[in-house]
Each structure stands twice: as structure tokens, then as C-alpha cells.
């Protein structure tokens, strides 16, 4: 059994990976927790249902990256467990491992953090005055990342245990595959070490920009660093033990399509420039800024999962059109968390689906029911 469930996470991601070998009972990995409110409105209810009165075992909790629309629900979950622990109650969930690349690990020892007071403060989670709102948001998410690390310590949840506490990252050369459980492996596609090593160049480039103030230099660096590099991208593979080909899911966070293609190439996973997986969690809520038609032509899937509610325009109509054009005449199933939503999502989907039903009858679209906390697909 190998299944992915996308919870109603509004404009963020909150995913449950479920797996089992043979007749084993289902095991669980939680990937991201969505923005504010998602833990209370969807995640907690779903976990309680799965728990069914017993203690729920989470093999792993993974934060793809520290943006608020991915990490906040996990902070709420960990806070909830700490409250129960402090009051002497038995926690309902056991978390065996946390995958989390803190900003300190990503950028802490590097020149920028040493040379710039602003970047140095940001690594520690302090929000210096005078930053532009987008950079301020980045720095605020650094603090959330540090909070999560501290909560994990309080709960004795080991961080990045499978790589001895180091960064979760893809190597410069070759393939890093980590055994997660019997039959289940994660191959790391991102963030890539070679991109992390480019941080020094990025810092030098920011410093040489004409007439830049220390704040502007730091802002330029932070704005490019955190969103671009920190999404953990994994190719999850589950072998059922019955000799069949393993099932594969590409779990992408908000990573850019180009960086993922590089990561797949470096890991030797592209054949004739492409790869087919059973499921693609479409990156960055279907934002057209993180994908192009070429990506969908080279990374093909039987099932596509998109989490978004229209905020920031996600999923963009353009992205859906690129996916459709890349797979014209071929069958696929796409699963979306919201049929109706903000910023014109309803109308965008109305128009798109009308054309699709006429021209691409093999493309099937599924939406979370309004009264359901999630939409899922079992491979
Ligand atoms: Zn996001």
C-alpha cells in the first residue's frame, strides 16, 4: 500500500504519506502542516480519525521548508504535544523522526552570516528593523524554523537522524538514497549541495551591487537564499515485497522545476532526459513561476496532486494548461484540494475544465469534497 493524501491546507501544503508492506497495518509520514489554522481545522481531525483511540505512530514528520504555509501547522502540532507532556498527559502521537533543514544549518557558518549583522541576526531568528515586507516574512519564517527545532528537542524527537543530524541534501555527485522503513526509501533530489555551495557567490554578488546599503545587501541575499534552496525534494519509492516494480512518488515542496531537473539528472534518474513516476506532487501549489511545460514533458506521472485554494493565483490556469499540453492524448488523473476558491479560482477552473472535457477526455480531474478534510490517491 502506498498512498498520498492532501489535506485541506488552504494556500499551503499538508500531506500524509501512507504505506504498508504486505499485510502490515498502515504506517504514516506527515509532510508539512499548512498555514495557520490547518492543524485545528483539518490535520488534528484526520490524525484523530486515523488514531482511533490508540497511540498513533508517525514514522517521520518532514518540513519541506520553513515558509509559513508549510511549517505553521507542524508548530501547532508540536505545541499541542508539549502542552500535553507538560500537563502529564499521555501524548496521542509518537514522532520517531523529524526532517527539518534549519536556516542556521543552511546558511549559519557561511560568509554572509559572519560578515552581515542583518543576516547573522536572521540566522538566530531575530527580525531586524527596516526590512522590506517580503524579506521580513522570510526572516520571520526562520524564527518559526528555530521554534520547531526547540519543540522537537523538548519532545525528544531526533532531527535529521537518518543523516546523523546533518543537512538533508542531495550530494554533488551520485545518488543519496536513505532507507526509511522496510520497503520504503527516499532518494534526495534537493536541496543540492552544489546550490548550497553557490551561496558564497550569491553573497559576493549581493555585496557588489552598486550603492547597496548593508540592509539592502542582506535583503537581496536572504530573499534569494531561503525560498530557492531550502525545499527538501524526495523521490519516495515503495517496494511491496511481491517482486513488482516499486511505486514512485516525487514530493517537491515549493522547489523550482529547473533545480529539480538538475537534481534528477545528477542522481542519474533521467532517461532520455525524462522520468516517469506514479505520482507527482506538483511543486509550489501549481504556481506558474515554478514550472514550465518542458518540466511536465520531462517529468510525467500517472497521478498529479495539487494543493492550493486560489490565493496568489495558485494553481495558475497556465500551469494546468501546460500540464494538459505536455500530456495531450495521454491518460492521467489530477487531484486538487479545492474546486472553489479565492482570486478567481472557481472561474479559472470552470473555463479550463470545460475545454479539457472536450479536447482531452483522457485527463481526469478529482476534487476534495467540501465536507472532507482531504483528498487522497492510493497507487
Ligand atoms: Zn508553499
mmCIF file of C-alpha atoms and ligand atoms in Angstrom:
data_model
loop_
_atom_site.group_PDB
_atom_site.id
_atom_site.type_symbol
_atom_site.label_atom_id
_atom_site.label_comp_id
_atom_site.label_asym_id
_atom_site.label_seq_id
_atom_site.Cartn_x
_atom_site.Cartn_y
_atom_site.Cartn_z
ATOM 1 C CA UNK A 1 0.000 0.000 0.000
ATOM 2 C CA UNK A 2 1.332 3.384 -0.975
ATOM 3 C CA UNK A 3 -0.912 6.418 -0.816
ATOM 4 C CA UNK A 4 -0.752 10.184 -0.590
ATOM 5 C CA UNK A 5 -3.417 12.306 0.980
ATOM 6 C CA UNK A 6 -3.574 16.085 0.560
ATOM 7 C CA UNK A 7 -5.387 17.757 3.421
ATOM 8 C CA UNK A 8 -7.305 20.985 3.035
ATOM 9 C CA UNK A 9 -4.298 23.231 3.688
ATOM 10 C CA UNK A 10 -5.696 26.403 2.079
ATOM 11 C CA UNK A 11 -2.779 28.077 0.280
ATOM 12 C CA UNK A 12 -0.195 25.699 1.775
ATOM 13 C CA UNK A 13 0.721 22.007 1.824
ATOM 14 C CA UNK A 14 -0.208 19.374 4.397
ATOM 15 C CA UNK A 15 0.322 15.817 3.158
ATOM 16 C CA UNK A 16 0.022 12.377 4.665
ATOM 17 C CA UNK A 17 2.101 9.642 3.102
ATOM 18 C CA UNK A 18 0.700 6.230 3.993
ATOM 19 C CA UNK A 19 2.456 2.971 3.305
ATOM 20 C CA UNK A 20 2.366 -0.684 4.236
ATOM 21 C CA UNK A 21 4.065 -3.838 3.052
ATOM 22 C CA UNK A 22 2.065 -6.992 2.618
ATOM 23 C CA UNK A 23 -0.479 -7.305 5.364
ATOM 24 C CA UNK A 24 1.184 -4.851 7.735
ATOM 25 C CA UNK A 25 -1.051 -2.108 9.073
ATOM 26 C CA UNK A 26 -0.621 1.335 7.510
ATOM 27 C CA UNK A 27 2.315 3.476 8.552
ATOM 28 C CA UNK A 28 2.412 7.230 8.334
ATOM 29 C CA UNK A 29 4.665 10.094 7.382
ATOM 30 C CA UNK A 30 3.449 13.663 7.747
ATOM 31 C CA UNK A 31 4.861 16.155 5.265
ATOM 32 C CA UNK A 32 4.238 19.829 6.097
ATOM 33 C CA UNK A 33 1.418 21.184 8.224
ATOM 34 C CA UNK A 34 -0.087 24.019 6.195
ATOM 35 C CA UNK A 35 -0.538 27.636 7.323
ATOM 36 C CA UNK A 36 -2.233 28.973 10.456
ATOM 37 C CA UNK A 37 -5.476 27.200 11.302
ATOM 38 C CA UNK A 38 -4.868 23.989 9.351
ATOM 39 C CA UNK A 39 -3.865 21.922 12.374
ATOM 40 C CA UNK A 40 -7.110 22.746 14.176
ATOM 41 C CA UNK A 41 -9.375 22.657 11.113
ATOM 42 C CA UNK A 42 -8.110 19.592 9.251
ATOM 43 C CA UNK A 43 -4.922 17.896 10.429
ATOM 44 C CA UNK A 44 -5.910 17.197 14.004
ATOM 45 C CA UNK A 45 -9.260 15.708 12.963
ATOM 46 C CA UNK A 46 -7.568 13.499 10.377
ATOM 47 C CA UNK A 47 -4.916 12.256 12.817
ATOM 48 C CA UNK A 48 -7.562 11.553 15.469
ATOM 49 C CA UNK A 49 -9.573 9.510 12.970
ATOM 50 C CA UNK A 50 -6.506 7.502 11.954
ATOM 51 C CA UNK A 51 -5.591 7.011 15.599
ATOM 52 C CA UNK A 52 -8.930 5.532 16.516
ATOM 53 C CA UNK A 53 -8.245 5.727 20.250
ATOM 54 C CA UNK A 54 -4.761 4.171 20.077
ATOM 55 C CA UNK A 55 -1.427 5.958 20.153
ATOM 56 C CA UNK A 56 -0.582 6.982 16.600
ATOM 57 C CA UNK A 57 2.893 6.217 15.383
ATOM 58 C CA UNK A 58 4.339 8.742 12.938
ATOM 59 C CA UNK A 59 7.434 7.271 11.330
ATOM 60 C CA UNK A 60 8.501 10.742 10.320
ATOM 61 C CA UNK A 61 7.445 14.362 10.190
ATOM 62 C CA UNK A 62 9.092 16.284 7.375
ATOM 63 C CA UNK A 63 9.166 20.042 6.839
ATOM 64 C CA UNK A 64 9.813 20.606 3.150
ATOM 65 C CA UNK A 65 10.902 24.162 4.016
ATOM 66 C CA UNK A 66 10.281 26.852 6.581
ATOM 67 C CA UNK A 67 7.752 29.048 4.739
ATOM 68 C CA UNK A 68 4.736 29.746 6.932
ATOM 69 C CA UNK A 69 2.324 27.906 4.604
ATOM 70 C CA UNK A 70 4.245 24.680 5.251
ATOM 71 C CA UNK A 71 5.596 24.891 8.792
ATOM 72 C CA UNK A 72 2.901 26.614 10.895
ATOM 73 C CA UNK A 73 0.591 23.587 11.246
ATOM 74 C CA UNK A 74 3.554 21.488 12.388
ATOM 75 C CA UNK A 75 4.434 24.081 15.023
ATOM 76 C CA UNK A 76 0.839 23.859 16.252
ATOM 77 C CA UNK A 77 1.048 20.059 16.356
ATOM 78 C CA UNK A 78 4.315 20.094 18.310
ATOM 79 C CA UNK A 79 2.980 22.808 20.668
ATOM 80 C CA UNK A 80 -0.086 20.669 21.332
ATOM 81 C CA UNK A 81 2.106 17.687 22.218
ATOM 82 C CA UNK A 82 4.270 19.804 24.524
ATOM 83 C CA UNK A 83 1.182 21.087 26.364
ATOM 84 C CA UNK A 84 0.033 17.510 26.928
ATOM 85 C CA UNK A 85 3.523 16.468 28.026
ATOM 86 C CA UNK A 86 3.741 19.399 30.451
ATOM 87 C CA UNK A 87 0.376 18.562 31.971
ATOM 88 C CA UNK A 88 1.436 14.957 32.489
ATOM 89 C CA UNK A 89 -0.974 13.516 29.923
ATOM 90 C CA UNK A 90 -0.062 10.714 27.564
ATOM 91 C CA UNK A 91 0.615 12.272 24.105
ATOM 92 C CA UNK A 92 -1.680 10.802 21.411
ATOM 93 C CA UNK A 93 1.064 10.669 18.761
ATOM 94 C CA UNK A 94 4.593 9.388 18.760
ATOM 95 C CA UNK A 95 7.001 11.038 16.290
ATOM 96 C CA UNK A 96 10.060 8.926 15.551
ATOM 97 C CA UNK A 97 11.999 11.387 13.423
ATOM 98 C CA UNK A 98 11.842 14.988 12.196
ATOM 99 C CA UNK A 99 13.349 16.067 8.889
ATOM 100 C CA UNK A 100 13.987 19.770 9.048
ATOM 101 C CA UNK A 101 16.717 21.890 7.480
ATOM 102 C CA UNK A 102 17.010 24.887 9.739
ATOM 103 C CA UNK A 103 18.254 28.131 8.240
ATOM 104 C CA UNK A 104 21.160 28.013 10.658
ATOM 105 C CA UNK A 105 22.279 24.724 9.111
ATOM 106 C CA UNK A 106 21.746 26.062 5.594
ATOM 107 C CA UNK A 107 23.445 29.412 5.968
ATOM 108 C CA UNK A 108 24.835 29.631 9.502
ATOM 109 C CA UNK A 109 28.559 29.195 9.070
ATOM 110 C CA UNK A 110 28.783 30.963 5.739
ATOM 111 C CA UNK A 111 30.400 34.313 4.925
ATOM 112 C CA UNK A 112 27.105 36.183 4.760
ATOM 113 C CA UNK A 113 26.172 35.251 8.329
ATOM 114 C CA UNK A 114 29.630 36.201 9.591
ATOM 115 C CA UNK A 115 30.010 39.456 7.649
ATOM 116 C CA UNK A 116 26.484 40.859 7.862
ATOM 117 C CA UNK A 117 24.830 41.801 11.138
ATOM 118 C CA UNK A 118 21.419 41.532 9.475
ATOM 119 C CA UNK A 119 21.992 38.032 8.083
ATOM 120 C CA UNK A 120 23.625 36.958 11.359
ATOM 121 C CA UNK A 121 20.591 38.145 13.304
ATOM 122 C CA UNK A 122 18.267 36.427 10.832
ATOM 123 C CA UNK A 123 20.053 33.100 11.332
ATOM 124 C CA UNK A 124 19.243 33.389 15.019
ATOM 125 C CA UNK A 125 15.625 34.217 14.200
ATOM 126 C CA UNK A 126 15.722 37.920 15.173
ATOM 127 C CA UNK A 127 13.852 40.219 12.794
ATOM 128 C CA UNK A 128 15.997 43.332 12.302
ATOM 129 C CA UNK A 129 14.231 46.660 11.757
ATOM 130 C CA UNK A 130 13.985 48.305 8.353
ATOM 131 C CA UNK A 131 13.480 45.241 6.141
ATOM 132 C CA UNK A 132 11.055 45.153 3.227
ATOM 133 C CA UNK A 133 7.891 43.146 3.981
ATOM 134 C CA UNK A 134 8.857 40.131 1.789
ATOM 135 C CA UNK A 135 12.266 39.843 3.451
ATOM 136 C CA UNK A 136 10.685 40.349 6.853
ATOM 137 C CA UNK A 137 8.413 37.381 6.105
ATOM 138 C CA UNK A 138 11.441 35.280 5.180
ATOM 139 C CA UNK A 139 13.181 36.168 8.430
ATOM 140 C CA UNK A 140 10.000 35.503 10.422
ATOM 141 C CA UNK A 141 9.884 32.003 8.939
ATOM 142 C CA UNK A 142 13.482 31.470 10.080
ATOM 143 C CA UNK A 143 12.247 32.061 13.615
ATOM 144 C CA UNK A 144 9.458 29.525 13.118
ATOM 145 C CA UNK A 145 12.079 27.028 11.974
ATOM 146 C CA UNK A 146 14.125 27.630 15.114
ATOM 147 C CA UNK A 147 10.999 27.234 17.263
ATOM 148 C CA UNK A 148 10.238 23.883 15.666
ATOM 149 C CA UNK A 149 13.773 22.692 16.385
ATOM 150 C CA UNK A 150 13.394 23.697 20.047
ATOM 151 C CA UNK A 151 9.995 21.981 20.336
ATOM 152 C CA UNK A 152 11.440 18.801 18.836
ATOM 153 C CA UNK A 153 14.194 18.817 21.472
ATOM 154 C CA UNK A 154 11.615 19.216 24.242
ATOM 155 C CA UNK A 155 9.706 16.233 22.887
ATOM 156 C CA UNK A 156 12.915 14.193 22.398
ATOM 157 C CA UNK A 157 12.199 13.891 18.668
ATOM 158 C CA UNK A 158 15.517 13.383 16.834
ATOM 159 C CA UNK A 159 16.216 15.820 13.968
ATOM 160 C CA UNK A 160 17.619 14.524 10.667
ATOM 161 C CA UNK A 161 18.602 11.327 12.476
ATOM 162 C CA UNK A 162 18.935 9.390 9.206
ATOM 163 C CA UNK A 163 21.829 11.671 8.158
ATOM 164 C CA UNK A 164 23.347 11.877 11.650
ATOM 165 C CA UNK A 165 21.887 15.319 12.308
ATOM 166 C CA UNK A 166 23.448 16.925 9.240
ATOM 167 C CA UNK A 167 21.558 18.727 6.459
ATOM 168 C CA UNK A 168 19.111 16.746 4.393
ATOM 169 C CA UNK A 169 20.614 17.385 0.942
ATOM 170 C CA UNK A 170 21.444 15.823 -2.405
ATOM 171 C CA UNK A 171 25.154 15.161 -2.978
ATOM 172 C CA UNK A 172 27.287 16.967 -5.583
ATOM 173 C CA UNK A 173 27.757 13.679 -7.391
ATOM 174 C CA UNK A 174 25.905 10.406 -7.316
ATOM 175 C CA UNK A 175 22.731 9.415 -5.583
ATOM 176 C CA UNK A 176 21.860 9.564 -1.884
ATOM 177 C CA UNK A 177 19.150 7.046 -1.069
ATOM 178 C CA UNK A 178 18.006 6.633 2.514
ATOM 179 C CA UNK A 179 16.172 3.609 3.820
ATOM 180 C CA UNK A 180 13.176 4.871 5.774
ATOM 181 C CA UNK A 181 11.420 1.618 6.563
ATOM 182 C CA UNK A 182 11.037 -1.894 5.257
ATOM 183 C CA UNK A 183 10.445 -1.465 1.510
ATOM 184 C CA UNK A 184 10.444 2.351 1.657
ATOM 185 C CA UNK A 185 13.343 4.547 0.520
ATOM 186 C CA UNK A 186 13.750 8.283 -0.050
ATOM 187 C CA UNK A 187 16.219 9.444 -2.697
ATOM 188 C CA UNK A 188 17.230 13.058 -2.139
ATOM 189 C CA UNK A 189 16.796 15.340 -5.133
ATOM 190 C CA UNK A 190 17.044 18.684 -3.345
ATOM 191 C CA UNK A 191 18.322 20.874 -1.889
ATOM 192 C CA UNK A 192 21.538 20.162 -3.740
ATOM 193 C CA UNK A 193 24.923 20.599 -2.128
ATOM 194 C CA UNK A 194 26.238 22.368 -5.220
ATOM 195 C CA UNK A 195 23.495 25.002 -4.874
ATOM 196 C CA UNK A 196 24.331 25.438 -1.199
ATOM 197 C CA UNK A 197 27.946 25.969 -2.181
ATOM 198 C CA UNK A 198 26.855 28.736 -4.534
ATOM 199 C CA UNK A 199 25.610 30.712 -1.527
ATOM 200 C CA UNK A 200 29.059 32.295 -1.222
ATOM 201 C CA UNK A 201 28.804 33.572 -4.816
ATOM 202 C CA UNK A 202 25.311 34.835 -4.146
ATOM 203 C CA UNK A 203 26.640 36.787 -1.163
ATOM 204 C CA UNK A 204 29.510 38.266 -3.196
ATOM 205 C CA UNK A 205 27.062 39.284 -5.936
ATOM 206 C CA UNK A 206 24.787 40.962 -3.402
ATOM 207 C CA UNK A 207 27.773 42.856 -1.934
ATOM 208 C CA UNK A 208 28.956 44.221 -5.261
ATOM 209 C CA UNK A 209 25.566 45.658 -6.247
ATOM 210 C CA UNK A 210 26.051 49.401 -6.719
ATOM 211 C CA UNK A 211 25.326 51.671 -3.716
ATOM 212 C CA UNK A 212 23.743 48.899 -1.734
ATOM 213 C CA UNK A 213 23.251 49.557 1.952
ATOM 214 C CA UNK A 214 24.028 46.739 4.426
ATOM 215 C CA UNK A 215 20.273 46.170 4.797
ATOM 216 C CA UNK A 216 19.713 46.014 1.038
ATOM 217 C CA UNK A 217 22.622 43.582 0.574
ATOM 218 C CA UNK A 218 21.271 41.325 3.303
ATOM 219 C CA UNK A 219 17.740 41.571 1.898
ATOM 220 C CA UNK A 220 18.905 40.605 -1.577
ATOM 221 C CA UNK A 221 20.787 37.613 -0.210
ATOM 222 C CA UNK A 222 18.044 36.398 2.121
ATOM 223 C CA UNK A 223 15.339 36.789 -0.469
ATOM 224 C CA UNK A 224 17.153 34.548 -2.908
ATOM 225 C CA UNK A 225 18.540 32.063 -0.424
ATOM 226 C CA UNK A 226 15.682 30.797 1.668
ATOM 227 C CA UNK A 227 12.937 30.161 -0.885
ATOM 228 C CA UNK A 228 15.204 28.788 -3.591
ATOM 229 C CA UNK A 229 17.334 26.391 -1.695
ATOM 230 C CA UNK A 230 15.502 25.013 1.212
ATOM 231 C CA UNK A 231 12.783 22.766 -0.196
ATOM 232 C CA UNK A 232 13.560 19.154 0.552
ATOM 233 C CA UNK A 233 12.668 17.180 -2.585
ATOM 234 C CA UNK A 234 12.492 13.399 -2.391
ATOM 235 C CA UNK A 235 11.728 10.544 -4.718
ATOM 236 C CA UNK A 236 9.860 8.166 -2.427
ATOM 237 C CA UNK A 237 9.871 4.525 -3.552
ATOM 238 C CA UNK A 238 7.873 1.714 -2.061
ATOM 239 C CA UNK A 239 8.554 -1.930 -2.904
ATOM 240 C CA UNK A 240 5.674 -4.181 -1.981
ATOM 241 C CA UNK A 241 7.822 -7.250 -1.444
ATOM 242 C CA UNK A 242 5.899 -9.242 -4.051
ATOM 243 C CA UNK A 243 8.504 -8.665 -6.753
ATOM 244 C CA UNK A 244 6.607 -5.965 -8.600
ATOM 245 C CA UNK A 245 8.301 -2.731 -9.674
ATOM 246 C CA UNK A 246 8.444 -0.246 -6.787
ATOM 247 C CA UNK A 247 5.907 2.584 -6.874
ATOM 248 C CA UNK A 248 7.404 6.071 -7.025
ATOM 249 C CA UNK A 249 6.266 9.482 -5.859
ATOM 250 C CA UNK A 250 8.110 12.735 -6.427
ATOM 251 C CA UNK A 251 7.491 15.007 -3.435
ATOM 252 C CA UNK A 252 8.546 18.511 -4.274
ATOM 253 C CA UNK A 253 7.689 21.154 -1.675
ATOM 254 C CA UNK A 254 7.923 24.530 -3.410
ATOM 255 C CA UNK A 255 11.114 23.714 -5.335
ATOM 256 C CA UNK A 256 11.664 25.197 -8.789
ATOM 257 C CA UNK A 257 11.257 22.858 -11.757
ATOM 258 C CA UNK A 258 14.699 23.657 -13.188
ATOM 259 C CA UNK A 259 16.517 22.820 -9.966
ATOM 260 C CA UNK A 260 14.582 19.550 -9.698
ATOM 261 C CA UNK A 261 15.502 18.544 -13.235
ATOM 262 C CA UNK A 262 19.150 19.220 -12.356
ATOM 263 C CA UNK A 263 18.823 17.168 -9.200
ATOM 264 C CA UNK A 264 17.200 14.276 -11.074
ATOM 265 C CA UNK A 265 19.888 14.447 -13.749
ATOM 266 C CA UNK A 266 22.715 14.451 -11.194
ATOM 267 C CA UNK A 267 21.145 11.487 -9.430
ATOM 268 C CA UNK A 268 21.174 9.603 -12.730
ATOM 269 C CA UNK A 269 17.393 9.314 -12.722
ATOM 270 C CA UNK A 270 16.673 10.829 -16.141
ATOM 271 C CA UNK A 271 16.459 8.525 -19.154
ATOM 272 C CA UNK A 272 16.485 10.311 -22.496
ATOM 273 C CA UNK A 273 16.086 13.480 -20.465
ATOM 274 C CA UNK A 274 12.927 12.389 -18.680
ATOM 275 C CA UNK A 275 11.438 10.339 -15.874
ATOM 276 C CA UNK A 276 8.052 8.764 -15.273
ATOM 277 C CA UNK A 277 6.753 8.483 -11.727
ATOM 278 C CA UNK A 278 3.486 7.118 -10.402
ATOM 279 C CA UNK A 279 2.688 10.362 -8.607
ATOM 280 C CA UNK A 280 3.930 13.937 -8.819
ATOM 281 C CA UNK A 281 3.073 16.338 -6.013
ATOM 282 C CA UNK A 282 3.076 19.385 -8.264
ATOM 283 C CA UNK A 283 5.536 21.905 -6.851
ATOM 284 C CA UNK A 284 4.620 25.243 -5.279
ATOM 285 C CA UNK A 285 0.828 24.826 -5.316
ATOM 286 C CA UNK A 286 0.771 24.821 -9.111
ATOM 287 C CA UNK A 287 2.376 28.257 -9.384
ATOM 288 C CA UNK A 288 3.389 29.086 -12.949
ATOM 289 C CA UNK A 289 6.554 30.696 -11.512
ATOM 290 C CA UNK A 290 7.999 27.310 -10.513
ATOM 291 C CA UNK A 291 7.224 25.192 -13.567
ATOM 292 C CA UNK A 292 7.092 25.268 -17.365
ATOM 293 C CA UNK A 293 5.583 22.998 -19.976
ATOM 294 C CA UNK A 294 9.026 21.474 -20.523
ATOM 295 C CA UNK A 295 9.037 20.210 -16.926
ATOM 296 C CA UNK A 296 5.722 18.408 -17.428
ATOM 297 C CA UNK A 297 7.029 16.911 -20.667
ATOM 298 C CA UNK A 298 10.120 15.545 -18.956
ATOM 299 C CA UNK A 299 8.644 14.573 -15.584
ATOM 300 C CA UNK A 300 5.486 12.617 -16.326
ATOM 301 C CA UNK A 301 3.159 10.921 -13.861
ATOM 302 C CA UNK A 302 0.025 8.819 -13.730
ATOM 303 C CA UNK A 303 -1.292 10.938 -10.868
ATOM 304 C CA UNK A 304 -0.820 14.627 -10.093
ATOM 305 C CA UNK A 305 -1.623 16.195 -6.722
ATOM 306 C CA UNK A 306 -2.049 19.962 -6.394
ATOM 307 C CA UNK A 307 -2.643 21.767 -3.096
ATOM 308 C CA UNK A 308 -3.914 25.348 -3.315
ATOM 309 C CA UNK A 309 -7.027 27.466 -2.817
ATOM 310 C CA UNK A 310 -6.562 30.235 -5.349
ATOM 311 C CA UNK A 311 -4.548 32.556 -3.108
ATOM 312 C CA UNK A 312 -1.620 34.108 -5.007
ATOM 313 C CA UNK A 313 -3.388 32.719 -8.089
ATOM 314 C CA UNK A 314 -2.373 29.128 -7.234
ATOM 315 C CA UNK A 315 -2.868 26.849 -9.009
ATOM 316 C CA UNK A 316 -2.413 29.077 -12.042
ATOM 317 C CA UNK A 317 -4.537 28.363 -15.125
ATOM 318 C CA UNK A 318 -1.298 28.487 -17.112
ATOM 319 C CA UNK A 319 0.162 25.584 -15.120
ATOM 320 C CA UNK A 320 -2.902 23.425 -15.775
ATOM 321 C CA UNK A 321 -2.707 24.268 -19.482
ATOM 322 C CA UNK A 322 0.991 23.349 -19.625
ATOM 323 C CA UNK A 323 0.313 20.035 -17.898
ATOM 324 C CA UNK A 324 -2.524 19.283 -20.297
ATOM 325 C CA UNK A 325 -0.497 20.224 -23.388
ATOM 326 C CA UNK A 326 2.521 18.199 -22.214
ATOM 327 C CA UNK A 327 0.338 15.099 -21.838
ATOM 328 C CA UNK A 328 -2.040 15.647 -24.755
ATOM 329 C CA UNK A 329 -3.757 12.423 -25.735
ATOM 330 C CA UNK A 330 -2.351 10.522 -22.725
ATOM 331 C CA UNK A 331 -4.332 9.494 -19.677
ATOM 332 C CA UNK A 332 -3.721 10.917 -16.207
ATOM 333 C CA UNK A 333 -5.588 11.673 -13.003
ATOM 334 C CA UNK A 334 -5.177 15.000 -11.220
ATOM 335 C CA UNK A 335 -6.280 15.605 -7.632
ATOM 336 C CA UNK A 336 -6.907 19.122 -6.366
ATOM 337 C CA UNK A 337 -7.708 20.232 -2.840
ATOM 338 C CA UNK A 338 -10.129 22.954 -3.955
ATOM 339 C CA UNK A 339 -12.664 23.265 -6.768
ATOM 340 C CA UNK A 340 -13.765 26.638 -5.468
ATOM 341 C CA UNK A 341 -11.511 29.285 -4.047
ATOM 342 C CA UNK A 342 -10.056 32.749 -3.831
ATOM 343 C CA UNK A 343 -8.849 35.153 -6.501
ATOM 344 C CA UNK A 344 -10.997 33.739 -9.286
ATOM 345 C CA UNK A 345 -10.023 30.084 -8.863
ATOM 346 C CA UNK A 346 -13.589 28.925 -9.440
ATOM 347 C CA UNK A 347 -13.796 30.703 -12.807
ATOM 348 C CA UNK A 348 -10.300 29.646 -13.860
ATOM 349 C CA UNK A 349 -11.262 26.004 -13.239
ATOM 350 C CA UNK A 350 -14.686 26.424 -14.887
ATOM 351 C CA UNK A 351 -13.052 27.601 -18.105
ATOM 352 C CA UNK A 352 -10.194 25.107 -18.030
ATOM 353 C CA UNK A 353 -12.353 22.066 -17.300
ATOM 354 C CA UNK A 354 -14.851 22.971 -19.986
ATOM 355 C CA UNK A 355 -12.123 22.974 -22.653
ATOM 356 C CA UNK A 356 -10.477 19.847 -21.217
ATOM 357 C CA UNK A 357 -13.660 17.783 -21.241
ATOM 358 C CA UNK A 358 -13.987 18.494 -24.960
ATOM 359 C CA UNK A 359 -10.384 18.200 -26.117
ATOM 360 C CA UNK A 360 -8.697 15.867 -23.583
ATOM 361 C CA UNK A 361 -11.188 13.257 -22.379
ATOM 362 C CA UNK A 362 -8.342 11.080 -21.022
ATOM 363 C CA UNK A 363 -7.395 13.742 -18.469
ATOM 364 C CA UNK A 364 -9.443 13.183 -15.330
ATOM 365 C CA UNK A 365 -9.767 15.745 -12.543
ATOM 366 C CA UNK A 366 -10.813 15.000 -8.978
ATOM 367 C CA UNK A 367 -11.568 17.479 -6.237
ATOM 368 C CA UNK A 368 -11.775 17.223 -2.473
ATOM 369 C CA UNK A 369 -15.389 17.081 -1.366
ATOM 370 C CA UNK A 370 -16.372 20.173 0.587
ATOM 371 C CA UNK A 371 -17.117 18.162 3.710
ATOM 372 C CA UNK A 372 -13.944 16.018 3.534
ATOM 373 C CA UNK A 373 -10.716 17.009 5.313
ATOM 374 C CA UNK A 374 -8.576 15.638 2.489
ATOM 375 C CA UNK A 375 -8.362 14.096 -0.967
ATOM 376 C CA UNK A 376 -6.252 11.011 -1.406
ATOM 377 C CA UNK A 377 -4.901 8.645 -4.008
ATOM 378 C CA UNK A 378 -3.689 5.095 -3.470
ATOM 379 C CA UNK A 379 -1.188 3.793 -6.010
HETATM 380 ZN ZN1 LIG B 1 4.203 26.952 -0.305
#
